[in-house]
PDB file of C-alpha atoms and ligand atoms in Angstrom:
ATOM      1  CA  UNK A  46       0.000   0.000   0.000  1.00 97.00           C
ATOM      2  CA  UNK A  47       1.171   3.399  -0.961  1.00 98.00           C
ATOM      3  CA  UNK A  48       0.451   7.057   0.982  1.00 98.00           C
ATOM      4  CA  UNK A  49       1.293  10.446   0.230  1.00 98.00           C
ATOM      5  CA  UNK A  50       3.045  12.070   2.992  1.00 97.00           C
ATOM      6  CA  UNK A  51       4.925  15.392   3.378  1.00 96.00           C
ATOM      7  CA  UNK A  52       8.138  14.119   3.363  1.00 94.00           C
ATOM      8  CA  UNK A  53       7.032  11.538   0.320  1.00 97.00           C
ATOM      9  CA  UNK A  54       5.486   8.385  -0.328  1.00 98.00           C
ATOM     10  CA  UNK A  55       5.393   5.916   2.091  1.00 98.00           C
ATOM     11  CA  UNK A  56       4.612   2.331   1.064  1.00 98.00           C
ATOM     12  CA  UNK A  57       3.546  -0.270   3.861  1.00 98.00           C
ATOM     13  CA  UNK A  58       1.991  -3.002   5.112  1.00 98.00           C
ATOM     14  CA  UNK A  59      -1.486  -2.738   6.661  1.00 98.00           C
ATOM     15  CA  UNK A  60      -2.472  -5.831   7.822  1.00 98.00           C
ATOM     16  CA  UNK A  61      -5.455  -7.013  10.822  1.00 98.00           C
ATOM     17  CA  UNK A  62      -7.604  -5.369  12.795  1.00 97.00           C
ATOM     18  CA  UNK A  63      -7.551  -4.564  16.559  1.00 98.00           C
ATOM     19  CA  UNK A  64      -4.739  -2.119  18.919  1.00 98.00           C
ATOM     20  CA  UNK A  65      -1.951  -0.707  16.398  1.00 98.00           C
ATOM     21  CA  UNK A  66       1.385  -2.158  16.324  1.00 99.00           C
ATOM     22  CA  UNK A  67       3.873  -0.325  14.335  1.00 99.00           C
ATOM     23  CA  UNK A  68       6.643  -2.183  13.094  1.00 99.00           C
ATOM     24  CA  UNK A  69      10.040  -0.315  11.939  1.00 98.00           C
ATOM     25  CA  UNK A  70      12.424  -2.261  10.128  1.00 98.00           C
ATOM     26  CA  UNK A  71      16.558  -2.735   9.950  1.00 98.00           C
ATOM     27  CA  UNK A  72      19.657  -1.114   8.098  1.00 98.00           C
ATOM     28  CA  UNK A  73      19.836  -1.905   4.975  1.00 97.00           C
ATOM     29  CA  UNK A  74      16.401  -3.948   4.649  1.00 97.00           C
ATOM     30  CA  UNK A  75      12.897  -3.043   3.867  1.00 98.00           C
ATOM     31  CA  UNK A  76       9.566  -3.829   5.594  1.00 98.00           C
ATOM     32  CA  UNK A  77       9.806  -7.808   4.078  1.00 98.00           C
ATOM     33  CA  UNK A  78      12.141  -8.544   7.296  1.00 98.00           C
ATOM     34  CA  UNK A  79       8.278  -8.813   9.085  1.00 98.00           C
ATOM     35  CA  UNK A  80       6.564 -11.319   6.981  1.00 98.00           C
ATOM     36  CA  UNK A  81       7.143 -13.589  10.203  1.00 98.00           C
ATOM     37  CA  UNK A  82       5.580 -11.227  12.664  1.00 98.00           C
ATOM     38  CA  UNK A  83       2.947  -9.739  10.504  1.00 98.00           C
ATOM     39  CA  UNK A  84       1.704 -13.324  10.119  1.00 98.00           C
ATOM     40  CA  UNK A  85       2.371 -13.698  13.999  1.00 98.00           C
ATOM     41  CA  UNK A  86       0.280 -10.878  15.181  1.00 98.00           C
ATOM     42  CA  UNK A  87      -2.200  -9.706  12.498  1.00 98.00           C
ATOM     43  CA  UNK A  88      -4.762 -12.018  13.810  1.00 97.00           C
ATOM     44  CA  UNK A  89      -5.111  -9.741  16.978  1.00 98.00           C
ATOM     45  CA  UNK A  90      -3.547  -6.254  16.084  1.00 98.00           C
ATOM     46  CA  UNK A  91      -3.799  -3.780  13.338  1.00 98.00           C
ATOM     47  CA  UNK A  92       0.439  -4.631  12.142  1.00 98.00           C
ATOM     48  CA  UNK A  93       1.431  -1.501  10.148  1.00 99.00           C
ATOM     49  CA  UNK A  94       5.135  -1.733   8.470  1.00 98.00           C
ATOM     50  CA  UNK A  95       5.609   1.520   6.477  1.00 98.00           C
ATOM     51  CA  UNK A  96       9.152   1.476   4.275  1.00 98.00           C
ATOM     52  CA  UNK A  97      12.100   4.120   6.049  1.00 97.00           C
ATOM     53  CA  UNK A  98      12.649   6.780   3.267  1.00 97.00           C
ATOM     54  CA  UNK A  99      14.127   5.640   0.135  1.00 97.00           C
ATOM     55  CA  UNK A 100      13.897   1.393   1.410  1.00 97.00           C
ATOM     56  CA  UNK A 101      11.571  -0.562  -0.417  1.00 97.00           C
ATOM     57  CA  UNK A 102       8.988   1.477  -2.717  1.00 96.00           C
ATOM     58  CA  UNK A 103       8.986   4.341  -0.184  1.00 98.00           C
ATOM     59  CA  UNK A 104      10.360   8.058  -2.242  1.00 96.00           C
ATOM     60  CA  UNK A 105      11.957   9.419  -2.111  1.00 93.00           C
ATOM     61  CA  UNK A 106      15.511   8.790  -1.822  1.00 91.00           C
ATOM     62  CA  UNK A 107      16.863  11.948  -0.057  1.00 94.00           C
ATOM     63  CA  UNK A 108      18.669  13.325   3.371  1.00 97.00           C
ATOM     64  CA  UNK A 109      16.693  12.613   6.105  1.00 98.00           C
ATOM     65  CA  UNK A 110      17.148  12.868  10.052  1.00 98.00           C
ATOM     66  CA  UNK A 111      15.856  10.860  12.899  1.00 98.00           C
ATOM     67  CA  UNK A 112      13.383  13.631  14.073  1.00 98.00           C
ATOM     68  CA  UNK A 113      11.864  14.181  10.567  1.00 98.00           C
ATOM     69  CA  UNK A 114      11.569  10.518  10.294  1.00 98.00           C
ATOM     70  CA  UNK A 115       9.726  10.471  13.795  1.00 98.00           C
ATOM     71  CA  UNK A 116       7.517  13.482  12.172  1.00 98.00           C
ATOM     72  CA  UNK A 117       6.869  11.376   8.917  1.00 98.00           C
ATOM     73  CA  UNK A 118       6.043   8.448  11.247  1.00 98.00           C
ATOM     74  CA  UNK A 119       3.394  10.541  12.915  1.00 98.00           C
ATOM     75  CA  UNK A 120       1.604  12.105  10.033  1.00 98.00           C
ATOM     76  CA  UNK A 121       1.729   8.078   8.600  1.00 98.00           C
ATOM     77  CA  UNK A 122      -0.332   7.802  11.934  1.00 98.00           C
ATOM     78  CA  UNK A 123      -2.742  10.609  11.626  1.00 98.00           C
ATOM     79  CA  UNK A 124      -3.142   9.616   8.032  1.00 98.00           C
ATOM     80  CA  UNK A 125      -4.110   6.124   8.863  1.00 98.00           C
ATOM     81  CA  UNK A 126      -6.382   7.285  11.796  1.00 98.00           C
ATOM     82  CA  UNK A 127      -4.306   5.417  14.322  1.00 98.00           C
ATOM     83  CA  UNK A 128      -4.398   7.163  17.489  1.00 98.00           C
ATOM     84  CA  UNK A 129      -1.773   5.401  19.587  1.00 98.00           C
ATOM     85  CA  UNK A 130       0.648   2.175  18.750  1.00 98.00           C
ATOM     86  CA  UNK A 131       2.953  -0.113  20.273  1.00 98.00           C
ATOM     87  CA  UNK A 132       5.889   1.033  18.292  1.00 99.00           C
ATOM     88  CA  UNK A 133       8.815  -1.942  17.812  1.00 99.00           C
ATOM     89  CA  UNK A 134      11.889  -1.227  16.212  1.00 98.00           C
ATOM     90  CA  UNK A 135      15.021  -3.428  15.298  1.00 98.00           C
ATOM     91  CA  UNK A 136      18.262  -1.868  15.477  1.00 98.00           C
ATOM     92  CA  UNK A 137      18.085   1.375  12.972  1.00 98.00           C
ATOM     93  CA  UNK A 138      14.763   0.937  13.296  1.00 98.00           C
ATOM     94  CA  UNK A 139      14.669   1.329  17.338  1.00 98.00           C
ATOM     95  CA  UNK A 140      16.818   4.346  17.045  1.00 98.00           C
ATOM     96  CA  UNK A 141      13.863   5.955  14.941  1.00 98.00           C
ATOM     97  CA  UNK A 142      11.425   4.312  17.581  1.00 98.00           C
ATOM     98  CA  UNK A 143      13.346   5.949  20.640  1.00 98.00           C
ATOM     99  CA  UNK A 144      13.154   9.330  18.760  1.00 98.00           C
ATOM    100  CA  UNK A 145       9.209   9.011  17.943  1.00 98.00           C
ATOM    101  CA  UNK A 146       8.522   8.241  21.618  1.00 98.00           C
ATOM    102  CA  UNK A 147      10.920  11.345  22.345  1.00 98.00           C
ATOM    103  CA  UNK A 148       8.990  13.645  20.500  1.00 98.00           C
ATOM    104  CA  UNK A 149       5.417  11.783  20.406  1.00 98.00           C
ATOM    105  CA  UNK A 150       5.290   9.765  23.753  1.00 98.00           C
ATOM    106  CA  UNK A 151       1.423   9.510  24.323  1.00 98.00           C
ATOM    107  CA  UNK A 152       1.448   8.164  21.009  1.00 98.00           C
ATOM    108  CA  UNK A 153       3.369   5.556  22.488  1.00 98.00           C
ATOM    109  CA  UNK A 154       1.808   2.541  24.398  1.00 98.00           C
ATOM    110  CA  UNK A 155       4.365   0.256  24.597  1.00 98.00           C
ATOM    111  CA  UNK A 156       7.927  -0.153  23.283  1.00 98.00           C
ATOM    112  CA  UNK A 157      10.023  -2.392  21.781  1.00 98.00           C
ATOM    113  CA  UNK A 158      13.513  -1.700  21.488  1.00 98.00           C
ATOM    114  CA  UNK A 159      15.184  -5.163  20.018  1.00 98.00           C
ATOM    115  CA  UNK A 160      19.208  -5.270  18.782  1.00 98.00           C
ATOM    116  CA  UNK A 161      19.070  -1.709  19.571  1.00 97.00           C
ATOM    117  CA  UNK A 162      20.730   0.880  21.577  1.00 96.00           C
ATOM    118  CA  UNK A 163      19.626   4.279  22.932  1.00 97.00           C
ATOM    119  CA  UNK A 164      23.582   6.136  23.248  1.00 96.00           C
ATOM    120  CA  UNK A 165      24.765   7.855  19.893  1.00 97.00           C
ATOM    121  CA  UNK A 166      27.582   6.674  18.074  1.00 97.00           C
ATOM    122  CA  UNK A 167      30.989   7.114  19.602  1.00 97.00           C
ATOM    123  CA  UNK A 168      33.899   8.695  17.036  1.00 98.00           C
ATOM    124  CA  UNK A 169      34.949   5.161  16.204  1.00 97.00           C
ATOM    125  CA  UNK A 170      31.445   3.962  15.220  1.00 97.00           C
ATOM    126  CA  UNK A 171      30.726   7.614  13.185  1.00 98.00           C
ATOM    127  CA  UNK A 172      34.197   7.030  11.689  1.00 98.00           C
ATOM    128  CA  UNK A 173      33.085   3.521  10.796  1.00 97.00           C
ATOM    129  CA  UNK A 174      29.824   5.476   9.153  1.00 98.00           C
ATOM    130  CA  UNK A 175      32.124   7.769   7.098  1.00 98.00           C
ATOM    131  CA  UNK A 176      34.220   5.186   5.679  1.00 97.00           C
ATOM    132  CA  UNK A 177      31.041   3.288   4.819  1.00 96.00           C
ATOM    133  CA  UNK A 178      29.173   6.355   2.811  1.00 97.00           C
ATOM    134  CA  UNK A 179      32.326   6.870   0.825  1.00 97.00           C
ATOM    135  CA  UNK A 180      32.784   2.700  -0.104  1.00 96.00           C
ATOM    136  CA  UNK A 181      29.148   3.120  -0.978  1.00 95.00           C
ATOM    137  CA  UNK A 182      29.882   6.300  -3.190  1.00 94.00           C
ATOM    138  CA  UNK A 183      32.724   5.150  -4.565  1.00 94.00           C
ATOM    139  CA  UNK A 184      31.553   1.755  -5.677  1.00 91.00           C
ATOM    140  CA  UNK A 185      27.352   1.268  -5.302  1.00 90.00           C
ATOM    141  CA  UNK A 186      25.545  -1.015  -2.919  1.00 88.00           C
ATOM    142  CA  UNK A 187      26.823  -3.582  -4.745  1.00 89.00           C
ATOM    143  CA  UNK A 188      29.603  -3.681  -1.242  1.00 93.00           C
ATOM    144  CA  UNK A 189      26.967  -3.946   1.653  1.00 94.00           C
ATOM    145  CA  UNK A 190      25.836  -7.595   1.224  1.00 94.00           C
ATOM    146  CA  UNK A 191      29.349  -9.042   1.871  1.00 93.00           C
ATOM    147  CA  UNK A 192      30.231  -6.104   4.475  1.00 92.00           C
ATOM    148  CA  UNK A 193      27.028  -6.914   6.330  1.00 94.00           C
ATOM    149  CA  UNK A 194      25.260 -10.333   5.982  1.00 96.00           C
ATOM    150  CA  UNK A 195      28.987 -11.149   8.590  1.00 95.00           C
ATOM    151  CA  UNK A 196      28.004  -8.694  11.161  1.00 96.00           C
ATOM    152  CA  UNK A 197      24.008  -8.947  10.918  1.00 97.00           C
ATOM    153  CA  UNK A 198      23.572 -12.872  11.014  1.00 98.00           C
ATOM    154  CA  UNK A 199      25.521 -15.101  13.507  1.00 96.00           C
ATOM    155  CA  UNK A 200      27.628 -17.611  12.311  1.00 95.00           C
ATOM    156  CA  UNK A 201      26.473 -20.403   9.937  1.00 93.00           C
ATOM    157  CA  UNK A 202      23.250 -19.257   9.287  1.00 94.00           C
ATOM    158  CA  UNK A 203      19.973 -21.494   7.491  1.00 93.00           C
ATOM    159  CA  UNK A 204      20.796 -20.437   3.763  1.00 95.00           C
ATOM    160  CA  UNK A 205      16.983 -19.484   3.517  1.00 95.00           C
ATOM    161  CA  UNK A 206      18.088 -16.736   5.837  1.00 96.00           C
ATOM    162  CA  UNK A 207      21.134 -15.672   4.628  1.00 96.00           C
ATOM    163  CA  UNK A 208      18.894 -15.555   0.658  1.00 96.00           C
ATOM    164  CA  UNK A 209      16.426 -14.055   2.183  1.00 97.00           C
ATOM    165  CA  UNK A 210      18.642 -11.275   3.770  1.00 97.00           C
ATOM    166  CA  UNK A 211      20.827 -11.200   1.243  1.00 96.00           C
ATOM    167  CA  UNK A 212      17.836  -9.857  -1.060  1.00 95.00           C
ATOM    168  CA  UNK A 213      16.462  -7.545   0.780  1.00 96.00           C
ATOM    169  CA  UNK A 214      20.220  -5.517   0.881  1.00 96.00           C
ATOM    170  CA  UNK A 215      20.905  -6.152  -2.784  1.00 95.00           C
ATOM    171  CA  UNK A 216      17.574  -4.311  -3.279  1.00 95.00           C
ATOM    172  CA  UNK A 217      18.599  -1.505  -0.982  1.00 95.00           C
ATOM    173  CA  UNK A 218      19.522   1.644  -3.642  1.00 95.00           C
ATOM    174  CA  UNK A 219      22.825   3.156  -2.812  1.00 96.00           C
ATOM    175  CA  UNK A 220      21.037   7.052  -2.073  1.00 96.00           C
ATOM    176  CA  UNK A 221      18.767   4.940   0.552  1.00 97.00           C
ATOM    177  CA  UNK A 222      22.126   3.291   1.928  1.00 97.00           C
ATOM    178  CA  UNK A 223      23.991   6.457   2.791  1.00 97.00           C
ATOM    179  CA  UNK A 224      21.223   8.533   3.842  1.00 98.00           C
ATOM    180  CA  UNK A 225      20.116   5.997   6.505  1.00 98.00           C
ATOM    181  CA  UNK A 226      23.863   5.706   7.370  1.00 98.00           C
ATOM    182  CA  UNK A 227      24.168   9.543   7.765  1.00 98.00           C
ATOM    183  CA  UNK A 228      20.791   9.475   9.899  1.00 98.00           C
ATOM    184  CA  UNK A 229      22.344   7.001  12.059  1.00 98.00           C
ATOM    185  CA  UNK A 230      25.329   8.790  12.235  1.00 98.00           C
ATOM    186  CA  UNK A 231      24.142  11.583  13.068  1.00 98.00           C
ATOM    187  CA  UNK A 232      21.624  10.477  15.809  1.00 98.00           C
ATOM    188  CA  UNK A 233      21.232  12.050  19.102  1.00 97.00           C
ATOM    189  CA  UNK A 234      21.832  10.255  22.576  1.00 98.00           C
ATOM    190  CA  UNK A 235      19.124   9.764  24.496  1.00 98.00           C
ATOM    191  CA  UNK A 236      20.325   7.755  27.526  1.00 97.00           C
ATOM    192  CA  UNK A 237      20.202  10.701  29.853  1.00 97.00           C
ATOM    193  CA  UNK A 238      16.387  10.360  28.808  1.00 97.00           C
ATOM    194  CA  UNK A 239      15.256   6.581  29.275  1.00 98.00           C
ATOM    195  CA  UNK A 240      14.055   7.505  32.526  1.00 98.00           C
ATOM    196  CA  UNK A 241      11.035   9.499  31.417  1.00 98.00           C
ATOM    197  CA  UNK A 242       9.914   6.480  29.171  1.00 98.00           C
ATOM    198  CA  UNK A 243       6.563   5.701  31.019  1.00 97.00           C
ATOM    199  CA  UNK A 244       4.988   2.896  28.886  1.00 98.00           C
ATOM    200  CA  UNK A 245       5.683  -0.536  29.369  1.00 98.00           C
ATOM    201  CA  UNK A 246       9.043  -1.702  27.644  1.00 98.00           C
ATOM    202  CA  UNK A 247      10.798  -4.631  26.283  1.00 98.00           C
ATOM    203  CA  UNK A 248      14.312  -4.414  25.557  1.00 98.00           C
ATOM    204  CA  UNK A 249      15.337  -7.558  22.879  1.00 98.00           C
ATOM    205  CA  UNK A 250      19.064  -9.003  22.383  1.00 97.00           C
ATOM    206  CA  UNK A 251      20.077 -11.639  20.366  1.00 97.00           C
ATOM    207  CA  UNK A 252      22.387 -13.702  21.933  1.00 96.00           C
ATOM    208  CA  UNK A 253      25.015 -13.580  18.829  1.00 96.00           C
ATOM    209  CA  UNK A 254      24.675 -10.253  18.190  1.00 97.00           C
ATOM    210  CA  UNK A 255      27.992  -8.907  17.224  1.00 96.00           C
ATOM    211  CA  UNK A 256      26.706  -5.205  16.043  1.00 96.00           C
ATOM    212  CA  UNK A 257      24.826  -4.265  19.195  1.00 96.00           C
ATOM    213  CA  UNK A 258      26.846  -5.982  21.892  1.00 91.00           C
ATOM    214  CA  UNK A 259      24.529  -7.666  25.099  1.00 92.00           C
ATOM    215  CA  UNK A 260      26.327  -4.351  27.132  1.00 91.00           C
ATOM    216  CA  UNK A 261      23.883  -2.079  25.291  1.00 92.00           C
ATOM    217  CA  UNK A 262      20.751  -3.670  25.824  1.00 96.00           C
ATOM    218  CA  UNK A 263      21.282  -4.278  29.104  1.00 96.00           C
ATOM    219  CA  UNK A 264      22.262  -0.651  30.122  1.00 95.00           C
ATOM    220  CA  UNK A 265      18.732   0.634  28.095  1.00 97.00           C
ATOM    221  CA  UNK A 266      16.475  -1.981  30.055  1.00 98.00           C
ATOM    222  CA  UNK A 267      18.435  -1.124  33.262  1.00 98.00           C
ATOM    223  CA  UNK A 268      17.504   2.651  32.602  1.00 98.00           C
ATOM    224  CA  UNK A 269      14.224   2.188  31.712  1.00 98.00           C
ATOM    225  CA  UNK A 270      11.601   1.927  35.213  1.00 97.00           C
ATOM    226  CA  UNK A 271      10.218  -1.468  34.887  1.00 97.00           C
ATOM    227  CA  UNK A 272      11.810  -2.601  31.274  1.00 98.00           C
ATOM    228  CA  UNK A 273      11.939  -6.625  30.642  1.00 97.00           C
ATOM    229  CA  UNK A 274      15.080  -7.829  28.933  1.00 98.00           C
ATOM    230  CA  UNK A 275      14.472 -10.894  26.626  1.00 98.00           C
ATOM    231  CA  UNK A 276      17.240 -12.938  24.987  1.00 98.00           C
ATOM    232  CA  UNK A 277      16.658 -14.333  21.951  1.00 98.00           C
ATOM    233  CA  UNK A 278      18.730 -17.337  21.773  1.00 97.00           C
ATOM    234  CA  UNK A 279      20.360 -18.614  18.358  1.00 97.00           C
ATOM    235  CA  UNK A 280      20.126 -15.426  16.790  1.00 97.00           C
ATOM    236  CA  UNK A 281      22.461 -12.392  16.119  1.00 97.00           C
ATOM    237  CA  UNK A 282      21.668  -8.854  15.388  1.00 98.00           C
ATOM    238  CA  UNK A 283      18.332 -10.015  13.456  1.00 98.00           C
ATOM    239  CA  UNK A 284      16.821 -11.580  16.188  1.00 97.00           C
ATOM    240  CA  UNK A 285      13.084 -11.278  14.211  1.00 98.00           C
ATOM    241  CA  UNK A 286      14.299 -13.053  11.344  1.00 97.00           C
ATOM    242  CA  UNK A 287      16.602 -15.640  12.487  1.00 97.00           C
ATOM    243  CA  UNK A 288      14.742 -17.207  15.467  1.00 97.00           C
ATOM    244  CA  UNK A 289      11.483 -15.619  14.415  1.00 98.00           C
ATOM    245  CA  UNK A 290       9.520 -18.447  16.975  1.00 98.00           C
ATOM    246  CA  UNK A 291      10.871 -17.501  20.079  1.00 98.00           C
ATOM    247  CA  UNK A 292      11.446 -12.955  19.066  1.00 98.00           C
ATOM    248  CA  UNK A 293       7.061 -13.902  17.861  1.00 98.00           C
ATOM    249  CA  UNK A 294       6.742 -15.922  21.445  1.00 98.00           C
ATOM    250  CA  UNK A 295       8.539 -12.952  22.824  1.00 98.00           C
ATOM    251  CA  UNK A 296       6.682  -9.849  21.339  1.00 98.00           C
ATOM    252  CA  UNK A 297       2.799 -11.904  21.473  1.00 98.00           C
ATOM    253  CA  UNK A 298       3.613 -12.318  25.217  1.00 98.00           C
ATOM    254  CA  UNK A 299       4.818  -8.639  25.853  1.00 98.00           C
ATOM    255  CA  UNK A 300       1.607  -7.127  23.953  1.00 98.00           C
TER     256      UNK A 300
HETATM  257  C1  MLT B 168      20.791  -1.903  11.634  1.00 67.81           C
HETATM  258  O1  MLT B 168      20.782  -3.128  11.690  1.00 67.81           O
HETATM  259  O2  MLT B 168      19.756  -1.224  11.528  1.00 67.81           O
HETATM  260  C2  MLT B 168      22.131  -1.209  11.661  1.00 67.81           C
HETATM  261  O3  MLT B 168      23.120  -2.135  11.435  1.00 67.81           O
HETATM  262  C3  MLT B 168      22.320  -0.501  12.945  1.00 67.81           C
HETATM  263  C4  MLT B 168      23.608   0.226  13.039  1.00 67.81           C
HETATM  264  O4  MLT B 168      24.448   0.149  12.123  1.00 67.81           O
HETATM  265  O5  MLT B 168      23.805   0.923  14.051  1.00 67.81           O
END
């Protein structure tokens, strides 16, 4: 499904009926990495899994920051007539979560915050960034399947995963690639915040994740009043997609 916003078009998944549960996807994927949980929870919730700017069919493919995301996010909302959502995000996609319930928290009914962190990047990890968006420039998308699939799956992965994955990046366009990269880059901290969060959280970590390290989680669901911390065993940084039984069994229990 398609939708004219401000910032664009936003195409998405609409699927169910019942409370809203807003699903925001990984760097460099596109809303497919939630067949498994749109099938999971549609028969009870309303699953909606817009496209980041430029990902998927979602225009188009220009500069964008966390907070205008978080605005685009909540027109999407308005638009759709959805008052309030549980809003789960994996990894890039629960930095953009963080900074919706920053700016939008009664919007906010619960959180999910899986292979995620809420710090910024330190200079090593923006560095990391920099060198990434000029390997990108200098020689397409074409690099971030072999520079990735590594980090983002743990070792010796089901080949329907690693094809699966492996798809979704090659289909990434190389303006989506190093705006999201810049976004991320460029993202605010919000530690000094996670005590305000007042909805009922679950912080997610896959127990092979080699991109956001166990350290991370632990210090958001520490910081947040209440927070549950679920482990996602036999799984790295894409906990939804490579032990989608137990992240479903997880995220069914939690909403
Ligand atoms: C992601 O999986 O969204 C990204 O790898 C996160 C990151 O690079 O910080």
């Amino acid at each position: 499904m398609k939708l004219e916003l401000n910032s664009g078009t936003v195409s998405y998944v609409d699927a169910g009926n019942g409370p809203a549960v807003l699903l925001i996807h990984a760097f460099p994927l596109n809303n497919t990495m939630w067949a498994s949980q749109v099938a999971a929870l549609s028969g009870k919730f309303r699953v909606l899994a817009p496209n980041i700017r430029g990902f998927g069919q979602s225009q188009p493919s220009s500069a964008w920051t966390m907070e205008e995301m978080a605005d685009s996010l909540n027109e999407f909302l308005d638009k759709l007539g959805v008052k309030d959502s549980a809003v789960v995000g994996v990894s890039m996609g629960g930095y953009i979560a963080l900074t919706f319930w920053s700016k939008f928290p009664k919007r906010v009914r619960q959180l999910v915050l899986s292979n995620s962190r809420a710090r910024a990047d330190n200079e090593t990890e923006k560095n990391a960034r920099n060198d990434m968006i000029a390997a990108i420039e200098q020689s397409g998308a074409a690099i971030l399947p072999d520079r990735m699939l590594p980090r983002l799956l743990q070792p010796n992965p089901p080949a329907g995963v690693v094809r699966n994955v492996r798809k979704m990046i090659e289909s990434t366009s190389p303006a989506a690639a190093v705006y999201a990269v810049m976004a991320m880059r460029d993202r605010m901290d919000f530690s000094s915040m996670l005590h305000r969060v007042e909805c009922p959280t679950m912080v997610i970590t896959g127990e092979n994740d080699v991109i956001i390290r166990m350290e991370d989680s632990r210090a958001v669901a520490d910081a947040i009043s209440g927070a549950r911390l679920v482990t996602i065993p036999n799984s790295g940084h894409l906990s939804n997609l490579e032990n989608s039984e137990a992240f479903n069994a997880a995220l069914l229990s939690f909403l």
